[in-house]
Amino acid sequence: MLELKPERLDFDDFQEQLISVCGKIFRADMTGALYWPAEDALIVADLHLEKGSSLARRGQLIPPYDTRETLRRLAEALDRYDAATVICLGDSLHEEEACERIGAEELQMLEIMQENREWIWVTGNHDPSIGERLGGHVTGDIEVEGILLRHQPRPGRVTHEIAGHMHPAAKLCLHGYSIRRPCFVGNGTRLVLPAFATYAGGLNILAEPFEPLFGNDGLRVWMLGHEGLYPMATRLLKED
Amino acid sequence: MRDTTRQHVHQKRTRRKPAVAQDAPMLPAVFAQWFASRGWTPRDHQLALLKAASERRPALLIAPTGAGKTLAGFLPSLVSLAQRGRAKKGAGLHTLYISPLKALAVDVARNVMAPIAEMGLPIRTETRTGDTPLSVRQRQRTRPPHILMTTPEQIALLLSHEDAGHLFADLDTIILDELHALAASKRGDLLALDLARLRTLSPELMTLGLSATVALPSELRAYLVPQRTPRRCTELADLVRVSGGAKPQITILELDESVPWAGHTTRYAVHEIYQAIEARRLSLVFVNTRMQAELLFQELWRINDLGLPIALHHGSLDASQRRKVEAAMAAGTLKAVVATSTLDLGIDWGDVDLVIHVGAPKGASRFTQRIGRANHRLEEPSQAILVPSNRFEVLECRAAVDAAEAGAQDVTLSRSGALDVLAQHVLGTACAGAFNPEALFAEVTSAAPYGALSRANFDRVVDFVSTGGYALKTYDRFAKLKATPDGRMRLAHPRFVLTYRLNAGTIVAAPVIKVRLVRRRSLDNRKALTGGRVLGEVDEYFIEQLRAGDAFVLAGKVLRFEGMSENEAFVTHAGARDPIIPSYNSGKFPLSTHLAERVRALLADTQTWDRLPAPVAEWLRLQEAHSVIPAREEVLIETFPRGRRHYLVAYPFEGRLAHQTLGMLLTRRLDRAGAQPLGFVANDYGISVWGLADLSAMIEDGRLDLAALFAEDMLGDDLDAWLAESNLMKRTFRQVAIIAGLVERRHPGREKTGRQVTMSTNLVYDVLRRHEPHHILLEAAWADAATGLLHIARLGDFLHRIDGRIRHQPLDYVSPLSVPILLEIGREAVAGSAREELLRDAAQELIREATGGEPSCSS
């Protein structure tokens, strides 16, 4: 059986990891958020707010707490980095109508986070428009310091890009155990963020859709744990 | 022993007498003639059931295999249908026969179709299972047969139709077969609710239950009748009991060769097993897990110089292959079948004259059931050989033989009806039409398992079905149930009917992967991989651990894992390399409480050791000399150093599941006490925890208090904290969520794979625990965990029992008794938390590489 390690590393060792994209340095957080120190900006992707009520509308009454849970984790990340700017990389709403369904309490959480802060909603395929109710600026793709921030990564050998949309997840197999978790995936010149949503499914990074983005080599992966963000050797990863 | 034998000799004699009408005033002439024509006389219990039925009194028949139980169940319906031309109120369905088994055909043909045909009775019988063609099923709803033979799930589905009232209006009798296997389960809960519904639709309905011998018949008797005042008194059906047949002749295999210390392979005895097979007509070789089945099958064929026809039968094999084996058994062309619990129940496939039980039987009732597979004639003794696979199992086998000879049965934990099943039933009821909550509550509590259900909890379940039952009331506008002006509840949209029918049932199978055998050549062309023969199915988590090129055993073949696509694994024939035996635990039952008690008693009573094989008795004497033998009511805890580690070994004998939970909790507590635990391992008999601190010294100077360590409050905060991460708990929640209809197992037109469901229920579990810890589904999952995968209830009983009865023995070295448990280290993986550790480990490995270790070779 798997033994517990006597010499445990401290909690902080894995709380965040440095990731570089075309020479720019980012701090990736274990919540799935990405902090850009030079710009004092926090980037998150795929919040899918009100996914719970979207499913409920179709008859699957899963717990309605996903929006507040997602915002709570976002607040947690903001507490750590206190960024001046927050950029949400699309699919912030699970569907356009979800905007009206966000509850008063959750709206207030959002309002508090937006105080004294620039808030940018980049649009995605799930939320081509975002109601004024949510505050902030709504925009398409943006470019910051030569880095393209967009929802959907462009296929092919694109560089200088940070995107979401894919919901990357990795599966680790070790000592006869396997574990599947959301992850950051990049190659030094582009990066795909994990979905920040509470009810997000994940797509294995070894699956076909990732091939046009990264090819087969130089893939770097950071898996989200409950207590840290863990850099992972790709040879330990497995297809579904 | 003589007495029972004589009794059955007597029965045998009465068989030869010509038909006797005076015994059976209610038996019509045509039936009496039929019995006579076959040289039979109706047995006492068959007549007793007929009498009960004619007086419209529900009854439970308890009889061992071979007593003509099924015919006894059908007889009243056949007589009733043959006699009267009844006035039809509805569709004319007279009798429902409900069995947990899908493969009804053989038994039914023999017990029902044959008598009907031979007597020329105008009775139409049909079966209905998931395999019945759609057109037949639709026709059955409007023009049903007189007797419908079906499964509990089909009843639930039939009841969800608007025309259920018409269909069941004439229902006269329900026969519940193998009731012992059904009642104390979620399937049993669903069936109990459906029975209550059927009684509402046809108030004159009568039930007949058929069961193997059980410890507490009163629970089954209560199950059969409506409970009118459930909180005040329990009403019981009549009991008809056939005293047990001839006593079985059981021997425990004893070899000169010493029994292994640990392990479950039983390799040491394979020659003796083979010889036993050779000497008999047809042997059933029962094992406890599919893994043991595969392994033993391999071993037997390795030495099968005579080429005896030996076959394999377990739940992972493809159904068509299993049907072939069953047919071959019936045809008498086989010499032996290595089988798991798939052959435990009901149907007789052949003329079995020997049961070989390889590995300890784990439970007294199951053992009796399995022995009964040999020889289905009541008056002849069944023959069985027990083959223990290690030393502790020798004790367990001895205890099992004693239990079988005493006719003792396991007591199943009494449980109350599951709330997730009730949720499914409420939705099903709404599918058939609007219901009055008041009336439905009365109906539900008339079902024995739900007798103790409070109105408040019933309302919570209805609220859950309607809006999810969350404190945050945002889903009211999406409610599935709407109140009508007259206070009833109706379905808000007809599409929910379809979702209900696609998700009905209480069996939530673990995600499985089909294994397909392909030619190596076709591997180059991935598109060609769609072909190939299906060998069977294995649990998804087993396949997940394999890498391409790994060899494993399935269906008696050594296979090379090549890869996956969707829900299928592709394999090729592998050379003679050392294969991994599938480590899936399917069908692994923990040691029953009853047998555990007997094992403890056997261990404590040194006088009885003479009955054990010499090496085993010697082993126990060594333990007595070097450590201590615990008294029957004590729990022994040994502490000793070994290598650079310190061990704590406890012997609760409470079964693997309870021990695993105990291990998780003990390591937490030892960690807090500063004992620096590193890991633990558990089997059915004991548990060993090891760590860095000197435990003997800590206990001696009072830094570690064993009484406090094993205190009952362990099941409070520690358990709660562990449950938050426990995969077993998440798996339990997933089943509850699916049964209750919170998540769908199938969408119209597209089946969700198990993996997708697993993911979303884990997320839902985390969110609910944080935001609504008292949600009814979490309560339901907790109730399951108590008796299910985590055996918390049993652990609680244990902790209570040993309060003040801990016997601590510090030692300088390993004790004889602890050796088998320590040998489990590295053998058994404990499914539990440790997930974060895994990520840490893997990340550390990358860091080591990055800081000058071996270079990373990405694949």
CSV table of C-alpha atoms in Angstrom, one decimal, chain B residues 141 228 837 845:
chain,number,residue,atom,x,y,z
B,141,ARG,CA,-49.5,-4.0,-20.6
B,228,ARG,CA,-51.5,-1.0,9.4
B,837,GLU,CA,0.3,12.2,-1.3
B,845,GLU,CA,9.9,13.0,-8.8
